[in-house]
Amino acid sequence: QVQLVESGGGLVQAGGSLRLSCAASGRTFSIYGMGWFRQAPGKEREFVAGISWSGGSTMYADSVKGRFTVSRDNAKNTVYLQMNNLKSEDTAVYYCAAGSTRWGTSTGHYDYWGQGTQVTVSS
């Protein structure tokens, strides 16, 4: 099992920045890749960004390219999501996820999920 705990959410004005963290524990050696997703009220959970656990490959949703950066610190078993130039449409609960055999843009690629952290962007 892998446990994931997100932190760093909060209230920020449009144009501001936040950095989310996702700390992994447990069988972290089994992690193949990590992803960040978000879910706004009344909407489906959507992919934001992902990163491979060992190779550093990344991918982003078009809506966040150039504004968000995903990174990892394997020594700390932590993945980060740096969010700059935030917009009101970025308001959502943000979840991190871990895949043990694959990673990608679909929720089905991931086996473990954190509890989520709220990000609210005021305009």
PDB file of C-alpha atoms in Angstrom:
ATOM      1  CA  GLN A   1       0.000   0.000   0.000  1.00  0.00           C
ATOM      2  CA  VAL A   2       0.989   3.588  -0.617  1.00  0.00           C
ATOM      3  CA  GLN A   3      -0.344   6.478   1.423  1.00  0.00           C
ATOM      4  CA  LEU A   4      -0.498   9.978  -0.045  1.00  0.00           C
ATOM      5  CA  VAL A   5      -0.987  13.226   1.852  1.00  0.00           C
ATOM      6  CA  GLU A   6      -1.446  16.541   0.061  1.00  0.00           C
ATOM      7  CA  SER A   7      -0.781  19.939   1.559  1.00  0.00           C
ATOM      8  CA  GLY A   8      -0.325  23.531   0.486  1.00  0.00           C
ATOM      9  CA  GLY A   9      -3.798  24.453  -0.663  1.00  0.00           C
ATOM     10  CA  GLY A  10      -5.484  27.684   0.307  1.00  0.00           C
ATOM     11  CA  LEU A  11      -7.052  30.925  -0.825  1.00  0.00           C
ATOM     12  CA  VAL A  12      -5.126  33.103  -3.277  1.00  0.00           C
ATOM     13  CA  GLN A  13      -5.945  36.034  -5.511  1.00  0.00           C
ATOM     14  CA  ALA A  14      -5.966  35.684  -9.262  1.00  0.00           C
ATOM     15  CA  GLY A  15      -2.446  36.018 -10.616  1.00  0.00           C
ATOM     16  CA  GLY A  16      -0.944  34.612  -7.446  1.00  0.00           C
ATOM     17  CA  SER A  17       0.952  31.392  -6.790  1.00  0.00           C
ATOM     18  CA  LEU A  18       0.699  28.296  -4.619  1.00  0.00           C
ATOM     19  CA  ARG A  19       2.820  25.200  -4.253  1.00  0.00           C
ATOM     20  CA  LEU A  20       1.142  21.916  -3.462  1.00  0.00           C
ATOM     21  CA  SER A  21       3.028  19.009  -1.936  1.00  0.00           C
ATOM     22  CA  CYS A  22       2.206  15.318  -1.950  1.00  0.00           C
ATOM     23  CA  ALA A  23       4.107  13.161   0.512  1.00  0.00           C
ATOM     24  CA  ALA A  24       4.141   9.432  -0.189  1.00  0.00           C
ATOM     25  CA  SER A  25       4.731   6.740   2.405  1.00  0.00           C
ATOM     26  CA  GLY A  26       4.492   2.982   2.615  1.00  0.00           C
ATOM     27  CA  ARG A  27       5.578   0.915  -0.380  1.00  0.00           C
ATOM     28  CA  THR A  28       7.009   3.886  -2.255  1.00  0.00           C
ATOM     29  CA  PHE A  29       9.428   1.625  -4.120  1.00  0.00           C
ATOM     30  CA  SER A  30       6.418   0.354  -6.050  1.00  0.00           C
ATOM     31  CA  ILE A  31       5.500   3.782  -7.452  1.00  0.00           C
ATOM     32  CA  TYR A  32       5.893   4.080 -11.220  1.00  0.00           C
ATOM     33  CA  GLY A  33       4.473   7.548 -11.697  1.00  0.00           C
ATOM     34  CA  MET A  34       2.519  10.276  -9.968  1.00  0.00           C
ATOM     35  CA  GLY A  35      -0.250  12.547 -11.105  1.00  0.00           C
ATOM     36  CA  TRP A  36      -2.142  15.627 -10.019  1.00  0.00           C
ATOM     37  CA  PHE A  37      -5.852  15.870 -10.702  1.00  0.00           C
ATOM     38  CA  ARG A  38      -8.482  18.401  -9.736  1.00  0.00           C
ATOM     39  CA  GLN A  39     -12.216  18.404  -9.297  1.00  0.00           C
ATOM     40  CA  ALA A  40     -14.420  21.470  -9.238  1.00  0.00           C
ATOM     41  CA  PRO A  41     -17.987  21.359  -7.880  1.00  0.00           C
ATOM     42  CA  GLY A  42     -20.322  19.648 -10.307  1.00  0.00           C
ATOM     43  CA  LYS A  43     -17.500  18.615 -12.621  1.00  0.00           C
ATOM     44  CA  GLU A  44     -15.588  15.431 -13.253  1.00  0.00           C
ATOM     45  CA  ARG A  45     -12.102  14.920 -11.910  1.00  0.00           C
ATOM     46  CA  GLU A  46      -9.617  16.075 -14.520  1.00  0.00           C
ATOM     47  CA  PHE A  47      -5.930  15.527 -15.148  1.00  0.00           C
ATOM     48  CA  VAL A  48      -3.611  18.428 -14.376  1.00  0.00           C
ATOM     49  CA  ALA A  49      -0.035  17.128 -14.504  1.00  0.00           C
ATOM     50  CA  GLY A  50       1.974  13.965 -14.134  1.00  0.00           C
ATOM     51  CA  ILE A  51       5.554  12.852 -13.612  1.00  0.00           C
ATOM     52  CA  SER A  52       7.406   9.586 -13.786  1.00  0.00           C
ATOM     53  CA  TRP A  53       8.902   8.492 -10.494  1.00  0.00           C
ATOM     54  CA  SER A  54      12.376   7.737 -11.785  1.00  0.00           C
ATOM     55  CA  GLY A  55      12.890   9.264 -15.199  1.00  0.00           C
ATOM     56  CA  GLY A  56      11.558  12.743 -14.667  1.00  0.00           C
ATOM     57  CA  SER A  57       9.220  12.664 -17.653  1.00  0.00           C
ATOM     58  CA  THR A  58       6.337  15.072 -17.291  1.00  0.00           C
ATOM     59  CA  MET A  59       3.068  15.893 -18.969  1.00  0.00           C
ATOM     60  CA  TYR A  60       0.523  18.656 -18.514  1.00  0.00           C
ATOM     61  CA  ALA A  61      -3.048  19.470 -19.369  1.00  0.00           C
ATOM     62  CA  ASP A  62      -3.258  22.184 -22.011  1.00  0.00           C
ATOM     63  CA  SER A  63      -5.105  24.422 -19.569  1.00  0.00           C
ATOM     64  CA  VAL A  64      -2.101  24.640 -17.228  1.00  0.00           C
ATOM     65  CA  LYS A  65       0.872  24.469 -19.598  1.00  0.00           C
ATOM     66  CA  GLY A  66       3.254  27.335 -18.997  1.00  0.00           C
ATOM     67  CA  ARG A  67       1.705  28.104 -15.598  1.00  0.00           C
ATOM     68  CA  PHE A  68       2.080  24.891 -13.564  1.00  0.00           C
ATOM     69  CA  THR A  69       5.217  22.845 -12.971  1.00  0.00           C
ATOM     70  CA  VAL A  70       5.334  19.344 -11.525  1.00  0.00           C
ATOM     71  CA  SER A  71       8.509  18.089  -9.862  1.00  0.00           C
ATOM     72  CA  ARG A  72       9.622  15.377  -7.493  1.00  0.00           C
ATOM     73  CA  ASP A  73      12.116  14.836  -4.715  1.00  0.00           C
ATOM     74  CA  ASN A  74      12.689  11.121  -4.487  1.00  0.00           C
ATOM     75  CA  ALA A  75      14.790  11.453  -1.347  1.00  0.00           C
ATOM     76  CA  LYS A  76      11.750  12.916   0.396  1.00  0.00           C
ATOM     77  CA  ASN A  77       9.218  10.769  -1.477  1.00  0.00           C
ATOM     78  CA  THR A  78       7.421  13.983  -2.328  1.00  0.00           C
ATOM     79  CA  VAL A  79       5.914  15.404  -5.495  1.00  0.00           C
ATOM     80  CA  TYR A  80       5.195  19.091  -5.923  1.00  0.00           C
ATOM     81  CA  LEU A  81       2.889  21.154  -8.082  1.00  0.00           C
ATOM     82  CA  GLN A  82       4.007  24.750  -8.460  1.00  0.00           C
ATOM     83  CA  MET A  83       1.066  26.811  -9.648  1.00  0.00           C
ATOM     84  CA  ASN A  84       1.697  30.311 -10.982  1.00  0.00           C
ATOM     85  CA  ASN A  85      -0.566  32.935 -12.530  1.00  0.00           C
ATOM     86  CA  LEU A  86      -3.590  31.272 -10.978  1.00  0.00           C
ATOM     87  CA  LYS A  87      -6.992  31.906 -12.474  1.00  0.00           C
ATOM     88  CA  SER A  88     -10.475  31.609 -11.000  1.00  0.00           C
ATOM     89  CA  GLU A  89     -11.073  28.546 -13.159  1.00  0.00           C
ATOM     90  CA  ASP A  90      -8.243  26.789 -11.284  1.00  0.00           C
ATOM     91  CA  THR A  91     -10.463  26.676  -8.191  1.00  0.00           C
ATOM     92  CA  ALA A  92     -10.954  23.033  -7.255  1.00  0.00           C
ATOM     93  CA  VAL A  93      -9.975  20.281  -4.876  1.00  0.00           C
ATOM     94  CA  TYR A  94      -6.566  19.026  -5.974  1.00  0.00           C
ATOM     95  CA  TYR A  95      -5.663  15.364  -5.585  1.00  0.00           C
ATOM     96  CA  CYS A  96      -2.394  13.566  -6.033  1.00  0.00           C
ATOM     97  CA  ALA A  97      -2.309   9.983  -7.208  1.00  0.00           C
ATOM     98  CA  ALA A  98       0.236   7.208  -7.575  1.00  0.00           C
ATOM     99  CA  GLY A  99       0.384   4.507 -10.182  1.00  0.00           C
ATOM    100  CA  SER A 100       2.213   1.259  -9.498  1.00  0.00           C
ATOM    101  CA  THR A 101       2.431   0.024 -13.087  1.00  0.00           C
ATOM    102  CA  ARG A 102       1.677   3.042 -15.244  1.00  0.00           C
ATOM    103  CA  TRP A 103       0.851   6.723 -15.176  1.00  0.00           C
ATOM    104  CA  GLY A 104      -0.929   9.039 -17.536  1.00  0.00           C
ATOM    105  CA  THR A 105      -3.872  11.364 -17.987  1.00  0.00           C
ATOM    106  CA  SER A 106      -6.654   9.018 -16.921  1.00  0.00           C
ATOM    107  CA  THR A 107      -7.784   8.375 -13.359  1.00  0.00           C
ATOM    108  CA  GLY A 108      -7.710   4.689 -14.252  1.00  0.00           C
ATOM    109  CA  HIS A 109      -3.915   4.825 -14.538  1.00  0.00           C
ATOM    110  CA  TYR A 110      -3.565   5.313 -10.792  1.00  0.00           C
ATOM    111  CA  ASP A 111      -3.937   2.958  -7.855  1.00  0.00           C
ATOM    112  CA  TYR A 112      -3.651   5.255  -4.858  1.00  0.00           C
ATOM    113  CA  TRP A 113      -5.158   8.647  -4.074  1.00  0.00           C
ATOM    114  CA  GLY A 114      -4.705  11.325  -1.475  1.00  0.00           C
ATOM    115  CA  GLN A 115      -7.537  13.009   0.382  1.00  0.00           C
ATOM    116  CA  GLY A 116      -7.298  16.241  -1.592  1.00  0.00           C
ATOM    117  CA  THR A 117      -6.519  19.848  -0.779  1.00  0.00           C
ATOM    118  CA  GLN A 118      -8.721  22.825  -1.602  1.00  0.00           C
ATOM    119  CA  VAL A 119      -7.422  25.586  -3.856  1.00  0.00           C
ATOM    120  CA  THR A 120      -9.578  28.677  -4.148  1.00  0.00           C
ATOM    121  CA  VAL A 121      -8.654  31.514  -6.492  1.00  0.00           C
ATOM    122  CA  SER A 122     -10.507  34.766  -5.971  1.00  0.00           C
ATOM    123  CA  SER A 123     -10.943  37.156  -8.883  1.00  0.00           C
TER     124      SER A 123
END
